[in-house]
Coordinates of C-alpha atoms in Angstrom, one line a residue:
M1 CA -24.9 34.6 184.2
P2 CA -27.1 32.8 182.0
S3 CA -25.9 30.6 179.2
S4 CA -25.4 31.3 175.1
T5 CA -27.2 28.2 174.9
D6 CA -29.7 29.4 177.7
A7 CA -30.5 32.3 175.1
Q8 CA -30.7 30.2 172.1
S9 CA -33.1 28.0 173.4
R10 CA -35.2 30.8 174.4
A11 CA -34.9 32.8 171.0
A12 CA -35.8 30.1 169.8
E13 CA -38.9 29.5 171.6
K14 CA -39.6 32.9 170.7
R15 CA -39.2 32.3 167.3
D16 CA -41.4 29.0 167.2
A17 CA -44.0 31.0 169.8
E18 CA -44.3 33.5 166.7
N19 CA -44.3 31.0 164.1
R20 CA -47.5 29.8 165.7
A21 CA -49.1 32.7 166.3
A22 CA -48.8 33.6 162.5
E23 CA -50.2 30.4 161.9
N24 CA -52.9 30.7 164.0
R25 CA -53.8 34.0 162.2
D26 CA -53.7 33.0 159.0
R27 CA -55.8 29.7 159.6
A28 CA -57.7 32.3 160.9
C29 CA -57.6 34.7 157.8
Q30 CA -58.5 32.0 155.4
R31 CA -61.4 30.8 157.8
S32 CA -63.1 34.1 157.1
D33 CA -62.4 34.3 153.6
A34 CA -63.6 31.0 153.0
G35 CA -67.2 32.0 154.3
E36 CA -66.6 34.6 152.1
I37 CA -66.6 32.9 149.5
E38 CA -69.8 30.9 150.3
A39 CA -72.3 33.8 151.4
F40 CA -71.1 34.8 148.0
L41 CA -72.0 32.1 146.2
T42 CA -75.0 31.4 148.2
E43 CA -76.4 35.2 147.1
L44 CA -75.1 34.8 143.6
R45 CA -77.6 31.8 144.1
V46 CA -80.6 32.7 145.8
L47 CA -80.8 36.1 144.8
R48 CA -79.3 35.7 140.9
G49 CA -80.7 32.8 140.3
M50 CA -77.1 32.1 138.9
S51 CA -76.5 28.0 137.2
P52 CA -74.5 25.3 139.6
R53 CA -72.0 25.3 136.7
T54 CA -71.0 28.9 136.8
L55 CA -71.0 28.6 140.6
K56 CA -68.9 25.8 140.4
A57 CA -66.5 28.1 138.5
Y58 CA -66.4 31.0 140.0
A59 CA -65.4 28.9 143.6
A60 CA -62.4 27.1 142.0
D61 CA -61.4 30.5 141.1
L62 CA -61.6 32.1 144.4
R63 CA -60.3 29.8 146.0
L64 CA -57.1 29.5 143.8
A65 CA -57.2 33.5 144.3
S66 CA -57.4 32.8 148.4
D67 CA -54.3 30.5 148.8
Y68 CA -52.6 32.5 145.9
L69 CA -52.8 35.6 148.6
Y70 CA -51.5 33.6 151.2
K71 CA -48.7 32.7 149.9
Q72 CA -48.1 36.2 149.6
G73 CA -48.9 37.0 153.4
V74 CA -52.1 38.5 152.7
G75 CA -56.0 38.0 152.9
F76 CA -58.8 38.8 150.7
S77 CA -59.2 41.8 153.3
K78 CA -55.3 43.0 153.3
A79 CA -54.8 42.3 149.4
T80 CA -54.0 45.1 146.8
H81 CA -54.5 45.5 143.5
V82 CA -50.9 44.5 142.5
H83 CA -51.8 41.3 144.6
L84 CA -54.3 40.4 142.6
R85 CA -53.0 41.5 139.3
G86 CA -49.7 38.7 140.3
F87 CA -52.2 36.5 140.7
L88 CA -54.1 36.9 137.1
G89 CA -50.2 37.5 135.6
L90 CA -49.7 33.7 136.8
Q91 CA -52.2 32.4 134.9
E92 CA -51.5 34.4 131.0
A93 CA -49.2 31.5 130.5
C94 CA -51.1 28.6 131.0
R95 CA -55.2 29.4 131.0
A96 CA -57.2 30.1 128.2
P97 CA -58.5 34.0 127.5
A98 CA -62.0 32.6 128.4
T99 CA -60.5 31.2 131.8
R100 CA -58.6 34.7 132.5
A101 CA -61.8 36.3 131.6
R102 CA -64.1 34.3 134.1
R103 CA -61.5 34.6 136.8
V104 CA -61.6 38.7 136.4
A105 CA -65.7 38.5 136.2
A106 CA -65.3 36.4 139.7
L107 CA -63.0 38.8 141.5
R108 CA -64.8 41.4 140.4
M109 CA -67.6 40.4 141.9
F110 CA -66.4 39.1 144.8
F111 CA -65.3 42.2 145.9
R112 CA -68.4 44.4 145.0
Y113 CA -69.3 41.7 147.5
L114 CA -67.3 42.5 150.3
V115 CA -67.6 46.3 149.3
K116 CA -71.6 45.9 150.1
A117 CA -70.9 43.9 153.6
G118 CA -68.5 46.2 155.0
K119 CA -65.3 43.6 155.2
V120 CA -63.3 46.3 153.0
A121 CA -63.3 50.0 152.8
V122 CA -61.8 49.9 148.7
D123 CA -63.1 48.1 146.0
I124 CA -60.0 47.3 144.5
G125 CA -61.3 44.7 141.4
E126 CA -62.6 47.5 139.2
K127 CA -59.5 48.3 138.6
L128 CA -58.7 44.9 136.7
K129 CA -58.9 44.7 133.0
T130 CA -60.7 41.7 130.8
P131 CA -58.6 39.9 128.2
K132 CA -59.4 40.1 124.8
V133 CA -61.5 36.7 124.4
P134 CA -61.3 35.7 120.9
K135 CA -64.7 35.8 118.9
R136 CA -64.8 32.1 117.5
L137 CA -67.5 31.0 115.7
P138 CA -69.6 28.6 116.8
H139 CA -70.1 24.8 114.8
I140 CA -73.2 24.4 113.2
L141 CA -74.5 21.8 110.7
S142 CA -76.0 22.6 107.0
V143 CA -79.6 21.6 106.8
D144 CA -79.3 18.4 104.8
E145 CA -76.5 17.2 107.8
A146 CA -78.9 18.1 110.7
F147 CA -81.8 16.1 108.9
A148 CA -79.3 13.7 108.1
L149 CA -78.9 13.5 111.7
V150 CA -83.0 13.4 113.2
N151 CA -83.4 10.5 110.5
A152 CA -80.3 8.6 111.7
P153 CA -82.1 6.8 114.9
A154 CA -84.7 3.9 114.2
E155 CA -87.6 5.0 116.2
E156 CA -88.6 1.5 116.4
K157 CA -85.9 0.9 118.8
L158 CA -86.1 1.7 122.4
L159 CA -83.5 3.5 122.6
Q160 CA -82.9 4.7 119.4
S161 CA -86.4 6.4 119.5
R162 CA -85.2 8.5 122.9
D163 CA -82.5 9.6 120.8
K164 CA -84.5 10.6 117.7
A165 CA -87.0 12.7 119.7
M166 CA -83.9 14.5 121.8
W167 CA -82.0 15.4 118.0
E168 CA -85.6 16.7 116.8
M169 CA -86.1 18.6 120.2
L170 CA -82.5 20.5 119.6
Y171 CA -83.0 21.2 116.9
G172 CA -86.5 22.0 116.4
G173 CA -86.6 24.0 119.9
G174 CA -82.9 25.4 120.5
F175 CA -82.6 24.4 123.7
R176 CA -79.3 23.9 125.3
V177 CA -78.5 20.2 126.3
S178 CA -79.3 21.4 130.4
E179 CA -82.8 22.1 129.4
L180 CA -83.6 19.4 127.5
C181 CA -82.2 17.0 130.5
G182 CA -84.3 18.6 133.0
L183 CA -87.5 18.3 130.7
D184 CA -90.0 16.4 132.8
I185 CA -93.5 14.9 131.1
S186 CA -95.2 17.6 133.1
G187 CA -93.4 20.5 130.6
V188 CA -94.2 19.3 127.2
D189 CA -98.0 20.1 125.4
M190 CA -98.7 18.1 122.8
R191 CA -101.6 19.2 122.0
Q192 CA -100.3 22.8 120.9
G193 CA -97.1 22.5 120.6
L194 CA -95.0 24.0 123.4
V195 CA -92.6 23.2 125.8
R196 CA -92.1 24.6 128.8
V197 CA -88.6 25.2 130.2
L198 CA -86.1 27.0 132.7
G199 CA -83.2 28.3 131.6
K200 CA -80.1 30.5 133.0
G201 CA -81.0 31.7 135.8
S202 CA -84.3 30.1 136.5
K203 CA -86.2 31.7 133.7
E204 CA -88.8 29.8 132.2
R205 CA -90.3 30.2 129.1
I206 CA -92.4 29.0 126.7
C207 CA -90.8 26.9 123.5
P208 CA -93.2 26.2 119.9
I209 CA -92.0 22.8 118.3
H210 CA -92.4 21.3 115.1
T211 CA -94.8 18.1 114.3
P212 CA -92.2 16.1 113.9
A213 CA -90.6 16.6 117.0
L214 CA -94.0 15.9 118.3
A215 CA -94.0 12.7 116.5
S216 CA -90.9 11.5 117.3
L217 CA -91.6 11.9 121.2
Q218 CA -95.3 10.1 120.5
H219 CA -92.8 7.6 119.4
W220 CA -90.9 7.7 122.6
F221 CA -93.5 7.5 125.2
A222 CA -94.8 4.3 124.3
H223 CA -90.9 2.8 124.4
R224 CA -90.4 4.8 127.3
E225 CA -93.1 3.3 129.5
Q226 CA -92.1 -0.3 128.4
L227 CA -88.3 1.3 129.8
L228 CA -90.9 2.1 133.3
K229 CA -92.0 -0.9 133.1
K230 CA -89.4 -3.2 132.7
R231 CA -87.0 -1.6 135.5
K232 CA -89.9 -1.0 137.7
K233 CA -89.3 3.2 138.2
N234 CA -91.5 6.5 138.2
T235 CA -90.0 9.4 137.3
Q236 CA -91.6 11.9 135.5
A237 CA -88.2 13.0 133.5
L238 CA -89.2 13.3 129.7
F239 CA -86.1 11.8 128.8
L240 CA -84.4 8.5 130.6
N241 CA -81.4 6.2 130.6
N242 CA -80.9 2.8 130.0
Q243 CA -81.7 2.1 133.7
G244 CA -84.7 4.6 133.6
G245 CA -83.5 7.5 135.4
R246 CA -82.6 10.8 133.9
L247 CA -80.4 11.2 131.2
S248 CA -77.4 13.0 132.6
V249 CA -76.2 16.2 129.7
R250 CA -72.7 14.3 129.7
S251 CA -74.6 10.8 128.0
V252 CA -76.1 13.2 125.7
H253 CA -72.9 14.5 124.6
R254 CA -71.5 10.6 124.5
L255 CA -74.6 9.3 122.1
L256 CA -74.6 12.8 119.8
Q257 CA -70.6 11.6 119.0
A258 CA -71.4 7.8 118.3
Y259 CA -73.9 9.7 115.8
V260 CA -71.8 12.0 114.2
Q261 CA -69.2 9.4 114.2
K262 CA -71.3 7.4 112.3
L263 CA -72.1 9.9 109.2
G264 CA -69.0 11.2 108.9
L265 CA -69.8 14.9 110.7
N266 CA -67.3 17.0 111.9
A267 CA -65.8 15.5 115.2
G268 CA -66.5 19.4 116.7
L269 CA -70.0 19.1 116.4
S270 CA -71.8 18.7 120.1
P271 CA -75.4 19.0 121.4
H272 CA -75.5 22.6 121.4
S273 CA -74.4 22.8 118.3
L274 CA -77.7 21.9 117.5
R275 CA -78.9 24.8 119.2
H276 CA -76.3 26.9 117.3
S277 CA -77.7 25.5 113.6
Y278 CA -81.0 26.2 114.9
A279 CA -80.8 30.0 115.3
T280 CA -78.7 30.4 112.2
H281 CA -81.4 28.6 109.8
L282 CA -84.0 30.3 111.7
L283 CA -82.0 33.8 110.8
A284 CA -81.4 32.4 107.2
G285 CA -85.2 31.8 107.1
G286 CA -86.0 35.2 107.8
A287 CA -86.7 35.1 111.3
D288 CA -86.4 38.3 113.7
I289 CA -83.4 38.6 115.5
R290 CA -86.0 39.8 118.5
A291 CA -87.9 36.7 117.9
I292 CA -84.9 34.3 118.1
Q293 CA -83.8 36.3 121.6
E294 CA -86.5 35.1 122.5
L295 CA -87.1 31.4 121.8
L296 CA -83.4 31.3 122.7
G297 CA -84.1 32.7 126.1
H298 CA -80.7 35.0 126.0
A299 CA -80.8 38.0 128.4
S300 CA -79.4 39.6 125.6
L301 CA -79.5 40.7 122.5
S302 CA -76.2 41.2 122.1
T303 CA -75.2 36.8 122.4
T304 CA -77.7 36.6 119.2
Q305 CA -76.2 38.8 116.8
R306 CA -73.3 36.6 116.5
Y307 CA -75.7 34.6 114.8
T308 CA -76.3 37.2 111.9
Q309 CA -72.0 37.0 111.5
V310 CA -72.5 32.9 111.0
S311 CA -75.5 34.0 108.4
F312 CA -73.7 36.1 106.4
E313 CA -70.0 33.7 106.6
L314 CA -72.4 30.8 105.3
L315 CA -73.7 33.1 102.5
Q316 CA -70.0 33.9 101.6
K317 CA -68.7 30.6 101.3
V318 CA -72.3 29.7 99.1
Y319 CA -71.0 33.0 96.6
D320 CA -67.3 31.6 96.7
L321 CA -68.2 27.9 95.6
T322 CA -71.1 28.7 92.7
H323 CA -70.3 32.9 91.7
P324 CA -68.5 32.3 88.4
R325 CA -66.0 35.4 89.2
A326 CA -65.2 34.3 92.9

């Protein structure tokens, strides 16, 4: 007759075997979901031309959701709408509405992909509600502030001539800072005053730039050649760092903050503020909203239309400051 100790030992071995089997299934499921996430991101990059920054954010969002689901004992293929609501509910206490909205967008797109790929039968992502994101008006410079900024660097100094050319390009061309840093010498047509820009979704557009910006570029070109010879470098990048390499987005942010602090401007200003200022000042000068949309490279007119609100608020501020009955 077997002893109670033997029975307990066999029961413990059975539990261990079941736990190992469950862990193996979980690991296999995790590997499968990780593979699906990578395939999904590849599709977004190749077929939709989505930016690396957005892809990185979506990847983090989906991996975070995956970790949550495994703690609930399910993977994406077995998840329900209740599971996704539980995951998003945890975000409400610690994440900004814009971040939560992006995670909803990532999950919706991912489950549409899973349905299309035949990995799940029901699209549970379509029931997710996007949180309301407060509409914040962007920081912009006044015309005087914009002029003060672009005139602050000394053109006779090597790196300051670069800075002046950058501020002139950002304010005079309405580029995104990533577009500015991605510019090559070959993309600038000095004779016609045009710049070929590769924007979001790998969409190319042609942007005009004004005469002062062209003049600043001429000064920078001379200094740029000196820098490349000194550093023994050869690159097509338009804007360079002190080592002769392509200037990074982070460096442009850092450089602008130094000028903002020196001039006593709004500390919240960023390189993107020059793009906002470009659009707002064009609109205030009478430019057509659809023309501004083309110049900015916006896919949707609704994105451009927010500048009408900015322009109205500026007019209202002028009215409040100047009208005797205001």
